[in-house]
Amino acid sequence: MNASYNWLRAFVDFDLTPAALRDLITSRTATVDELVPLRADLAGIVVARVVESQPIPETRLTANRVDAGGPELLDVVCGAPNVAVGKLYPFAASGTTLPASGSKPGLTLGKRKIRGFLSNGMLCSQRELGLGADEDGIWELETDAAPGTPLVDAVGGGDTRIVVDVLPNRADLLSHAGLAREIAAATGLPMHLPEIPAADTDALVADAGPPPSVDIAVQVDDAEGAPRYAGRMVRGVRVGPSPRWLAERVEAVGGRSINNVVDATNYVMHELGQPMHAFDAAKIGGGRIVVRRARPGERITTLDGVERTLDDAMTVIADADRAQAVAGVIGGADSEVTETTRDLFLESARFDSRRTRATRRRLGVSTDASYRFERGVDFELAPFALERLTQVIVAVAGGTPGPAVDVYPAPVAARSLDLRVARVARLLGDPVPAEECARLLGSIGFGVVAGEEPGILRVAVPSWRADVEREVDLIEEVARLRGYDALSSDLRPYRASTVPEAPLAATSRRVREALVAAGLLETRAMPFVAGSADGYVRVLNPLAENEAHLRANVLESLARRAEYNLTHMQGNVRLFEIGAAFAPAKPGELPNEEYRIAALIMGARRPPHFTENEPPAFDEWDAKALGEMIAESAFPRASVVLSPVGQGDTLWAIEVDGETRGSVRRVPLDAPVWAAPAFGAELRLATIEAGAVAPAGENVHGGTIAAPPTRAAVPRYRPLPTTPAAERDLTLVVPTTVPAADVERVMRRAGGDILESLAVVAEFRGAGVPAGARALTWRLTFRHPERTLGTKEVEGRREKLLRTLESELGVKQRA
């Protein structure tokens, strides 16, 4: 949302600087992303009065002395024919840089001698300042500003554009009135609509004869697509350039001045948040406006000059013959207002948000109007905005307005909520008196009265706050309006919740904490990918056609994030995401959904240090350790085993209590040659099956959760050992077809309770080792918790291990 600083000041007479206003809006309402000074290139231009003027012989030049507000008069040579003593003009002193023109940089003025006369700058025309096309002479100012006054202060244009990041739920902030309401509440100053400058009636008389009289009837056949439609005729307008004040308002928010009628519709849209449209009434066939569904294959040429094909899911504004506008999105070229227009039909409507969004996506066109209609325009605003637009058009284009039409077959009922003052204190941690709650909410348009019971306020929600639906929304408003910095920073005593943490939430929390502690960063990507027709679920109404499918696994999203980092020369990536992956279900059913955790690592294992040339990169063993950490964090009391796979990019399968729930794999990327390989691990936490009913409290997605292993996740205390350990190294000749994990499983089973731990410490291939095998050295640690193990007992258990390995796997000790 682009807002004008000067325009906001016309609503609320505050004395805040643009920077202070930015901080106020950001702290209380919405984030201000940027302040953009407008016409900063005019900062050096001031108002000057010509005190003396004489012609320079044999030239068209004049030698002038001007008062530019300084201690002395300045000599200035000018070639314009309209220099007059006593008049005020824009003046650029030597050393000033004039505004740039197109691709040409601005000219920096210096002191010059012209025909023997010194010139200390120049008197400027509108064209030289980029403020108009007048080339007949210098710009004679109609102002009572004193010499030396900055030009932008004397004639306007020195505005600041405020770029506000408005969240989708706050459609009321997509207007100057909405932002001004918040500013008035924060400053305690009154708010009012800006005055419209008086019209120059002589300039608004039509050129020839009385204007034609046209009557337009309104018929709404699609009340679902247009729940409210208001309009009126204005006869006898004169379409032409906008007055300066109107053009400045439109341009201050990033628009382009077109003509006085179109600018008036844009003015009201940015002022009140109600998109408006003006039709040339003479081009409305049959004298009738019909709001209806588009006919399949119906075509319309829109205002951008593109011919578009419509379908019956779209709402159009039509006349008796054809569509004249796409409702909520864009007008049609056939009824566009031009300089020959004399009669207008003005439209002020409320179009359905979902229909507008779907239409905009299908047509591939986005406008200021569709942006607002998609987020929801106030149902009660249409007639008021119509009156405001009529006022502006009569002021800038003349004309005689006719009676207004307002088709509103199903009025939206007013809403009220109860606010418990005790609940406010409980949620915010600080008591807020009922009187203060009422004052704060009333300052932004809520109606507040005492409820039927003590300690309860009855709050009427204004029509423009569709986002306020529950008591907690009112409490959020109280906190915001009071100021988050006003809330106490004291820690409250810990109160154990009586509601147990959901199993899936607890699992996600444990895994998240473990991965963050390991140095990974969490991402929150949208679950959409390019996908294909095979194995992917297509979205019926995708946000973008290049990402029209739901992802089949979470590592897909992480891979795209890694590629994005590589395009920005960032090759060290550590990311994870906890989210959903989707698989096709039966036709007509919701897709099957799995709640998963995935992590991706790539690049240097640790930061660079002067003690080594280059830190080592992550490899498949780091990925295996990552997979083990994820599984053990998710299911801390389950048996976690990683089994080698070696098929394609998959390296290990992750088994939890004997069930395969994920894998560790190489992640193929579209990567430059210098990039290190990427590895990832992905684990299924829960399955949500399409179309079934979930146990209460376990799933918010509408399916059945296949629960994770049910072993208790309570940490168990185990005392530190007090008896000595006995270590033995065992070198085995293991066929390459036998995974080391299988050897480990057999040894753990055969070793019994006294085998405390074992690990591979060396691998050897080559001389002395048969072909098709490798030598693996294991370090075994034996320990009894209550007594010291004897040598005979340890050796006996070692011999048992060797016999079991040979009989089950064909693995022998290396000679």
Coordinates of N, CA and C in Angstrom, one line a residue, residues 558-573 575 602 669-676:
L558 N 13.2 -28.0 0.1 CA 14.6 -27.7 0.6 C 15.6 -27.6 -0.6
A559 N 15.4 -28.5 -1.6 CA 16.3 -28.4 -2.7 C 16.2 -27.1 -3.5
R560 N 15.0 -26.6 -3.6 CA 14.8 -25.3 -4.3 C 15.4 -24.2 -3.5
R561 N 15.3 -24.3 -2.2 CA 15.9 -23.2 -1.3 C 17.5 -23.3 -1.5
A562 N 18.0 -24.5 -1.5 CA 19.4 -24.7 -1.7 C 19.9 -24.1 -3.1
E563 N 19.1 -24.3 -4.1 CA 19.5 -23.8 -5.4 C 19.4 -22.3 -5.4
Y564 N 18.4 -21.7 -4.7 CA 18.4 -20.3 -4.6 C 19.6 -19.7 -3.9
N565 N 20.1 -20.4 -2.9 CA 21.3 -19.9 -2.2 C 22.5 -20.0 -3.2
L566 N 22.5 -21.1 -4.0 CA 23.7 -21.2 -4.9 C 23.7 -20.1 -5.9
T567 N 22.5 -19.7 -6.4 CA 22.5 -18.6 -7.4 C 23.0 -17.3 -6.8
H568 N 23.0 -17.2 -5.4 CA 23.6 -16.0 -4.7 C 24.9 -16.3 -4.1
M569 N 25.6 -17.3 -4.7 CA 27.0 -17.7 -4.4 C 27.1 -18.1 -2.9
Q570 N 26.1 -18.7 -2.4 CA 26.1 -19.2 -1.0 C 26.1 -20.7 -1.1
G571 N 27.2 -21.4 -0.9 CA 27.3 -22.8 -1.0 C 27.2 -23.6 0.3
N572 N 27.2 -22.9 1.4 CA 27.1 -23.6 2.7 C 25.6 -23.5 3.2
V573 N 24.9 -24.6 3.2 CA 23.5 -24.6 3.4 C 23.2 -25.7 4.5
L575 N 19.6 -26.5 6.3 CA 18.1 -26.2 6.3 C 17.3 -27.4 6.8
M602 N 24.8 -29.1 3.0 CA 25.7 -28.9 1.8 C 26.8 -28.0 2.2
L669 N 20.7 -31.5 -7.4 CA 20.4 -30.1 -7.5 C 20.8 -29.6 -8.9
D670 N 20.2 -28.5 -9.3 CA 20.7 -27.8 -10.5 C 21.7 -26.8 -10.0
A671 N 23.0 -27.3 -9.9 CA 24.0 -26.6 -9.2 C 25.2 -26.3 -10.1
P672 N 25.9 -25.2 -9.8 CA 27.2 -24.9 -10.6 C 28.3 -25.9 -10.2
V673 N 29.3 -25.9 -11.0 CA 30.4 -27.0 -10.9 C 31.1 -26.8 -9.6
W674 N 31.1 -25.6 -9.0 CA 31.9 -25.4 -7.8 C 31.2 -25.9 -6.5
A675 N 29.9 -26.2 -6.7 CA 29.1 -26.5 -5.5 C 29.4 -27.9 -5.0
A676 N 29.4 -28.0 -3.7 CA 29.6 -29.3 -3.0 C 28.3 -30.1 -3.1

